[in-house]
Amino acid sequence: VSQSRYNSTYGQTENGDMGYFAFRSPALPLPFPQYDARQQNELNRALRIYFNRFDNFLVSYGAFYDTTDQIAVSTTTAYPITLNSTSYSVGVSVSNNSRMYVDTAGTYNIQFSCQIVNTTNASQDIDIWFRKNGANVADSNTRFGLAPRKGVSDPFHSVAALNFFLALKEKDYVEIVWCTTDVGAYLEHYTAPSSPTRPAIPSVIATMVWMTA
């Protein structure tokens, strides 16, 4: 019975595949025409080794958010979205305030939700896209339109949210980047409101989940 040997510490098969799930199902032979105890024991052993790996079934994921207002200084500059707080981090971590690094190669599902506001009297746009290792990811941009403010102290609010699949190598990093047509349109956070009491609103929530090798 042939098997793909698996290193459970690093998540790597002997052929170099990376990822916590980087193992293959055993190639089981056809059964003998007559019952054979030795073959049956070999089949059971191969299946037991294979399914025991699922007892330590791990996946890389991270959930992060930011508790500050993120305001542009210039409309001609792109700004990486910052993430100053971590909810969960297993094989995905934030460094340099905005870079989400991965420990395992694979295809990741990246999702974000941004609380965007417009404090101006005119309609504005905010573009949000992805960078991989400092380079813009082609065709990853989305434009979110904002209506004019409702009043002097009452800006227009909206949520910019989407998900994106991206193939990454070990130690690659991803950034979410934005720009605006007016510095009065930006990403805003809110402290926990009262009457009724409810949670604070982060300016950004971002998650990354490993999908497949």
Coordinates of C-alpha atoms in Angstrom, one line a residue:
V1 CA 0.0 0.0 0.0
S2 CA 1.6 3.3 -1.1
Q3 CA 1.2 6.4 1.1
S4 CA 2.1 10.0 0.9
R5 CA 4.3 10.6 4.0
Y6 CA 3.4 13.8 5.9
N7 CA 5.4 16.1 8.2
S8 CA 2.7 17.3 10.6
T9 CA 5.0 20.0 12.1
Y10 CA 5.6 21.9 8.9
G11 CA 2.7 20.8 6.9
Q12 CA 4.9 19.5 4.0
T13 CA 4.9 16.3 2.1
E14 CA 8.2 14.8 1.0
N15 CA 7.5 16.0 -2.6
G16 CA 7.6 19.6 -1.3
D17 CA 3.9 20.5 -1.2
M18 CA 3.2 23.1 1.3
G19 CA 0.1 23.7 3.6
Y20 CA -1.3 22.2 6.7
F21 CA -3.4 19.9 4.5
A22 CA -0.6 18.9 2.2
F23 CA -1.2 15.1 2.2
R24 CA -2.8 12.7 -0.2
S25 CA -5.2 9.9 0.2
P26 CA -3.6 6.5 0.2
A27 CA -3.5 4.6 -3.1
L28 CA -5.3 1.4 -2.0
P29 CA -4.9 -1.8 -4.2
L30 CA -7.8 -3.9 -5.4
P31 CA -8.8 -6.6 -2.9
F32 CA -7.8 -10.2 -3.4
P33 CA -10.5 -12.4 -4.7
Q34 CA -10.4 -14.3 -1.4
Y35 CA -10.2 -12.7 2.0
D36 CA -6.6 -12.2 3.2
A37 CA -6.0 -11.2 6.8
R38 CA -2.6 -9.7 6.0
Q39 CA -3.9 -7.5 3.2
Q40 CA -6.9 -6.4 5.3
N41 CA -4.5 -5.4 8.1
E42 CA -2.4 -3.4 5.7
L43 CA -5.5 -1.6 4.3
N44 CA -6.7 -0.8 7.8
R45 CA -3.3 0.5 8.8
A46 CA -3.1 2.8 5.8
L47 CA -6.6 4.2 6.4
R48 CA -5.9 4.6 10.1
I49 CA -2.8 6.7 9.4
Y50 CA -4.6 8.8 6.8
F51 CA -7.7 9.6 9.0
N52 CA -5.6 10.2 12.1
R53 CA -4.2 13.2 10.3
F54 CA -7.6 14.8 10.5
D55 CA -7.4 14.8 14.3
N56 CA -4.9 17.7 13.9
F57 CA -6.8 19.4 11.1
L58 CA -5.4 22.9 11.0
V59 CA -6.0 25.8 8.7
S60 CA -4.4 29.2 8.5
Y61 CA -6.7 32.2 9.3
G62 CA -6.6 35.6 10.7
A63 CA -9.2 38.3 11.7
F64 CA -8.1 41.9 12.3
Y65 CA -9.6 45.3 12.7
D66 CA -8.8 49.0 13.3
T67 CA -10.0 51.4 16.0
T68 CA -8.9 54.7 14.4
D69 CA -10.1 57.1 11.7
Q70 CA -8.1 56.6 8.5
I71 CA -8.0 60.0 6.7
A72 CA -6.2 60.7 3.5
V73 CA -3.8 63.7 3.3
S74 CA -3.9 63.8 -0.5
T75 CA -6.3 62.7 -3.2
T76 CA -3.4 61.6 -5.4
T77 CA -1.8 59.2 -2.9
A78 CA -2.7 55.6 -2.2
Y79 CA -2.8 54.6 1.4
P80 CA -2.5 51.0 2.9
I81 CA -5.3 50.4 5.3
T82 CA -4.0 49.9 8.8
L83 CA -5.1 47.2 11.2
N84 CA -4.2 47.8 14.9
S85 CA -6.0 45.0 16.6
T86 CA -6.2 41.2 16.2
S87 CA -9.1 39.0 17.0
Y88 CA -7.7 35.7 15.7
S89 CA -4.3 34.7 14.3
V90 CA -3.3 31.2 13.2
G91 CA -0.7 31.2 10.5
V92 CA -1.7 34.8 9.4
S93 CA -0.4 37.8 11.2
V94 CA -0.2 41.6 10.8
S95 CA 3.2 43.4 10.6
N96 CA 4.1 47.0 9.7
N97 CA 0.5 48.0 10.7
S98 CA -1.0 47.0 7.3
R99 CA 0.7 43.8 6.0
M100 CA -1.0 40.5 6.5
Y101 CA 1.7 37.8 6.3
V102 CA 0.9 34.1 5.7
D103 CA 3.0 31.2 7.1
T104 CA 1.6 28.7 4.6
A105 CA 1.4 28.7 0.8
G106 CA -2.0 28.4 -0.8
T107 CA -5.1 30.2 -2.1
Y108 CA -6.6 32.5 0.5
N109 CA -10.1 34.1 0.8
I110 CA -9.6 37.7 1.8
Q111 CA -12.5 39.7 3.0
F112 CA -12.9 43.2 4.3
S113 CA -15.6 45.6 5.6
C114 CA -14.8 49.3 5.8
Q115 CA -17.0 51.9 7.4
I116 CA -16.8 54.8 4.9
V117 CA -18.2 58.3 5.3
N118 CA -18.5 61.5 3.3
T119 CA -18.5 64.8 5.2
T120 CA -18.6 67.0 2.0
N121 CA -21.5 68.6 0.2
A122 CA -20.7 66.7 -3.0
S123 CA -20.8 63.1 -4.1
Q124 CA -17.4 61.3 -3.6
D125 CA -15.7 58.0 -4.5
I126 CA -13.4 55.8 -2.6
D127 CA -11.4 53.1 -4.4
I128 CA -10.2 50.0 -2.5
W129 CA -7.9 47.3 -3.9
F130 CA -5.2 44.8 -3.0
R131 CA -1.4 44.7 -3.1
K132 CA 0.7 41.6 -2.9
N133 CA 4.3 42.0 -1.6
G134 CA 4.0 45.8 -2.4
A135 CA 2.7 45.4 -6.0
N136 CA -0.9 46.2 -7.0
V137 CA -2.9 43.1 -7.8
A138 CA -4.3 43.4 -11.3
D139 CA -8.1 43.9 -11.6
S140 CA -8.6 43.9 -7.8
N141 CA -9.9 47.5 -7.5
T142 CA -13.5 48.4 -6.6
R143 CA -15.0 51.9 -6.5
F144 CA -17.5 52.8 -3.8
G145 CA -19.7 55.9 -4.4
L146 CA -20.8 58.1 -1.5
A147 CA -23.7 60.5 -1.5
P148 CA -23.3 64.1 -0.1
R149 CA -23.5 64.5 3.7
K150 CA -27.0 64.7 5.2
G151 CA -26.1 67.8 7.4
V152 CA -23.3 69.8 8.8
S153 CA -22.7 67.3 11.6
D154 CA -24.3 64.3 9.9
P155 CA -22.1 62.7 7.2
F156 CA -23.3 60.2 4.8
H157 CA -22.4 56.6 5.9
S158 CA -21.9 53.5 3.9
V159 CA -20.0 50.2 4.1
A160 CA -17.5 49.0 1.5
A161 CA -17.2 45.2 1.6
L162 CA -16.1 42.4 -0.6
N163 CA -14.0 39.2 -0.8
F164 CA -11.2 38.2 -3.1
F165 CA -9.3 35.0 -3.7
L166 CA -5.5 35.3 -4.0
A167 CA -2.7 32.7 -4.4
L168 CA 0.2 33.3 -2.0
K169 CA 3.5 31.7 -1.2
E170 CA 4.9 31.2 2.3
K171 CA 5.8 34.6 3.8
D172 CA 4.0 36.6 1.2
Y173 CA 2.0 39.5 2.5
V174 CA -1.2 41.3 1.4
E175 CA -2.3 44.9 1.9
I176 CA -5.7 46.5 1.4
V177 CA -5.1 49.9 -0.2
W178 CA -7.4 52.9 -0.7
C179 CA -7.7 56.4 -2.2
T180 CA -10.4 59.0 -2.2
T181 CA -11.6 61.8 -4.4
D182 CA -11.8 64.2 -1.4
V183 CA -10.0 64.1 2.0
G184 CA -13.5 64.7 3.5
A185 CA -14.4 61.1 2.5
Y186 CA -12.6 58.6 4.6
L187 CA -12.7 55.5 6.8
E188 CA -14.2 56.2 10.2
H189 CA -14.5 54.4 13.5
Y190 CA -17.0 55.0 16.2
T191 CA -16.8 54.3 19.9
A192 CA -19.5 52.1 21.5
P193 CA -22.8 54.0 21.3
S194 CA -25.4 54.1 24.1
S195 CA -29.2 54.1 24.3
P196 CA -29.2 51.3 23.5
T197 CA -25.7 50.1 24.4
R198 CA -24.1 48.5 21.3
P199 CA -20.6 47.6 20.1
A200 CA -18.0 50.0 18.8
I201 CA -17.7 50.3 15.0
P202 CA -14.1 49.6 13.7
S203 CA -13.1 51.6 10.6
V204 CA -12.0 48.3 9.1
I205 CA -12.5 44.6 9.6
A206 CA -10.4 42.2 7.6
T207 CA -10.1 38.4 7.5
M208 CA -8.0 35.9 5.7
V209 CA -8.7 32.2 5.5
W210 CA -6.6 29.5 3.8
M211 CA -8.8 27.7 1.2
T212 CA -6.6 25.2 -0.7
A213 CA -3.0 24.5 -1.6

